[in-house]
XYZ file of C-alpha atoms in Angstrom:
219
model
C 0.000 0.000 0.000
C 2.881 2.388 0.749
C 4.272 1.758 -2.736
C 0.878 2.499 -4.281
C 0.583 5.703 -2.263
C 4.071 6.787 -3.288
C 3.274 6.055 -6.935
C 0.051 8.072 -6.727
C 1.834 11.017 -5.106
C 4.562 10.898 -7.750
C 2.202 10.749 -10.733
C -0.569 12.982 -9.395
C 1.132 16.351 -10.121
C 1.512 15.525 -13.824
C -2.073 14.295 -14.106
C -3.507 17.302 -12.272
C -1.501 19.921 -14.169
C -2.414 18.297 -17.482
C -6.086 18.319 -16.517
C -6.126 21.906 -15.281
C -4.172 23.128 -18.325
C -6.738 21.571 -20.683
C -9.633 23.141 -18.788
C -7.942 26.555 -18.672
C -7.207 26.341 -22.401
C -10.886 25.647 -23.089
C -11.860 28.605 -20.920
C -9.458 30.849 -22.848
C -10.842 29.594 -26.149
C -14.391 30.332 -24.990
C -13.320 33.795 -23.849
C -11.689 34.506 -27.211
C -14.842 33.377 -29.028
C -16.871 35.767 -26.867
C -14.551 38.633 -27.819
C -14.731 37.834 -31.540
C -18.498 37.344 -31.608
C -19.431 40.387 -29.468
C -19.495 43.350 -31.825
C -20.757 45.620 -29.032
C -17.322 45.383 -27.373
C -15.934 47.583 -30.148
C -18.390 50.465 -29.726
C -16.061 52.347 -27.357
C -18.807 53.354 -24.931
C -19.434 52.687 -21.240
C -21.098 49.327 -21.907
C -18.082 48.225 -23.917
C -15.794 49.359 -21.074
C -17.797 47.229 -18.645
C -17.593 44.300 -21.049
C -13.815 44.575 -21.320
C -13.654 44.824 -17.530
C -15.516 41.517 -17.272
C -13.204 39.915 -19.831
C -10.163 41.135 -17.934
C -11.542 39.623 -14.719
C -12.051 36.297 -16.515
C -8.515 36.380 -17.925
C -6.945 37.224 -14.561
C -9.092 34.549 -12.910
C -7.852 31.919 -15.366
C -4.270 32.991 -14.690
C -4.821 32.867 -10.927
C -6.296 29.357 -11.064
C -3.325 28.158 -13.111
C -0.801 29.842 -10.805
C -2.556 28.450 -7.723
C -2.490 24.874 -8.985
C 1.026 25.007 -10.427
C 2.442 26.447 -7.190
C 0.705 23.832 -5.036
C 1.552 20.871 -7.252
C 5.179 21.754 -7.973
C 5.935 23.156 -4.537
C 4.399 20.591 -2.189
C 3.678 16.924 -1.723
C 0.345 15.845 -0.313
C -1.923 12.826 -0.316
C -4.288 13.167 -3.285
C -7.990 12.494 -2.874
C -10.348 11.506 -5.661
C -12.052 14.877 -5.341
C -8.787 16.571 -6.337
C -9.262 15.228 -9.860
C -12.952 16.229 -9.925
C -12.833 19.793 -8.591
C -10.977 21.159 -11.680
C -14.088 20.280 -13.712
C -16.228 22.261 -11.262
C -13.884 25.241 -11.563
C -14.027 24.848 -15.339
C -17.834 24.979 -15.319
C -17.724 28.091 -13.143
C -15.284 29.747 -15.553
C -17.414 28.792 -18.567
C -20.458 30.309 -16.859
C -18.478 33.467 -16.155
C -17.644 33.831 -19.855
C -21.159 32.923 -21.041
C -22.754 35.547 -18.776
C -20.748 38.356 -20.373
C -23.232 40.425 -22.340
C -24.099 43.920 -23.444
C -26.509 44.130 -20.502
C -24.756 43.490 -17.194
C -26.110 40.401 -15.406
C -25.631 40.374 -11.625
C -25.501 36.578 -11.734
C -21.997 37.134 -13.123
C -20.904 38.582 -9.765
C -22.379 35.657 -7.851
C -20.573 33.139 -10.080
C -17.346 35.070 -9.563
C -17.901 34.872 -5.812
C -18.396 31.096 -6.053
C -15.047 30.787 -7.836
C -13.335 32.629 -4.983
C -14.960 30.194 -2.534
C -13.938 27.105 -4.535
C -10.374 28.324 -5.056
C -9.921 29.147 -1.374
C -11.324 25.784 -0.320
C -9.030 23.928 -2.752
C -5.908 25.716 -1.561
C -6.776 25.341 2.138
C -7.604 21.642 1.788
C -4.394 20.961 -0.145
C -2.186 22.930 2.250
C -3.729 21.175 5.243
C -2.756 17.790 3.808
C 0.645 19.087 2.705
C 1.381 20.132 6.275
C 1.122 16.473 7.324
C 3.902 15.401 4.939
C 7.473 15.479 6.382
C 8.866 16.603 2.998
C 7.129 19.963 3.470
C 8.379 20.652 7.000
C 10.891 23.244 5.804
C 8.060 25.436 4.567
C 5.297 24.774 7.098
C 7.677 24.757 10.067
C 7.705 28.552 9.826
C 3.926 28.904 9.579
C 1.112 28.415 12.056
C -1.956 26.366 11.043
C -4.768 28.376 9.483
C -7.465 29.758 11.771
C -10.876 31.302 11.129
C -9.158 34.673 10.874
C -7.347 33.523 7.723
C -10.698 33.035 5.957
C -11.890 36.599 6.537
C -10.337 37.950 3.299
C -12.241 35.578 1.005
C -15.397 35.973 3.104
C -15.092 39.747 2.735
C -14.542 39.480 -1.028
C -17.607 37.280 -1.512
C -19.696 39.570 0.705
C -18.650 42.631 -1.317
C -19.567 40.900 -4.593
C -22.976 39.879 -3.227
C -23.654 43.396 -1.901
C -22.758 44.881 -5.277
C -25.038 42.375 -7.016
C -27.970 43.264 -4.768
C -27.291 46.996 -5.087
C -27.185 46.779 -8.896
C -30.495 44.886 -8.976
C -32.172 47.337 -6.590
C -30.844 50.449 -8.328
C -31.303 48.930 -11.789
C -27.877 50.330 -12.613
C -26.123 49.248 -15.788
C -23.281 51.755 -15.677
C -21.361 53.016 -12.677
C -22.121 50.355 -10.058
C -21.063 47.474 -12.356
C -17.972 49.457 -13.348
C -16.954 50.016 -9.718
C -17.542 46.315 -8.941
C -15.351 45.312 -11.886
C -12.551 47.682 -10.873
C -12.559 46.179 -7.368
C -12.622 42.605 -8.755
C -9.658 43.306 -11.041
C -7.664 44.868 -8.203
C -8.348 41.847 -5.993
C -7.220 39.390 -8.684
C -4.033 41.343 -9.439
C -3.272 41.360 -5.709
C -3.894 37.607 -5.466
C -1.542 36.935 -8.377
C 1.073 39.081 -6.651
C 0.608 37.081 -3.431
C 0.944 33.840 -5.412
C 4.216 35.199 -6.751
C 5.424 35.730 -3.179
C 4.387 32.169 -2.311
C 6.290 30.820 -5.306
C 9.415 32.751 -4.372
C 9.115 31.481 -0.803
C 8.857 27.900 -2.063
C 11.912 28.413 -4.268
C 13.847 29.974 -1.381
C 14.245 33.227 -3.319
C 14.060 36.815 -2.153
C 13.504 40.183 -3.749
C 17.210 41.050 -3.667
C 18.207 37.999 -5.672
C 15.462 38.780 -8.200
C 16.703 42.332 -8.683
C 20.216 41.009 -9.236
C 18.940 38.521 -11.839
C 16.984 41.202 -13.705
C 19.954 43.577 -13.798
C 22.353 40.846 -14.956
């Protein structure tokens, strides 16, 4: 059984990254089709600006999902569960819905789907890190960190709450301009920040620091 477990842990990263890369590629293809088929995006008005804001959120979300999985899989060892090979399909469906809901008229369901992706992504990363902490091979990283507490979930809870509040406010005010635009600006800022934090995680895994990076870039 130990040999089977070791074989599964050794082969799982390749299987998972292949799966997630295929799903992300399909999401990108769907997003590109939406751009090509949506003539209203090229009208250069406020509705088009909102549409491009939604597309940018989708693109950054796809990048963040890929970065999250690649950092976890290549940086840590953990015991894979069957659900780990199923959840990427759920994330894929959520991403496809996000692209499909992009339209000339802003649909608040888009914000709720985006919030569900934040929930799924946070749950995936927390579940994986919790199992990775139990593996001796990861002690060098987790030895410096305390286990997650309820306080660590406040950021994602706040993000989801903000998205829901914006969705309700847009429905009540029947706004198709400034409220959606503000919500999209906030969503893009959050995703850029998350990608930046993933970069810090990756550099921590690699044992790198900002000084060494600056030296590499100037070389």
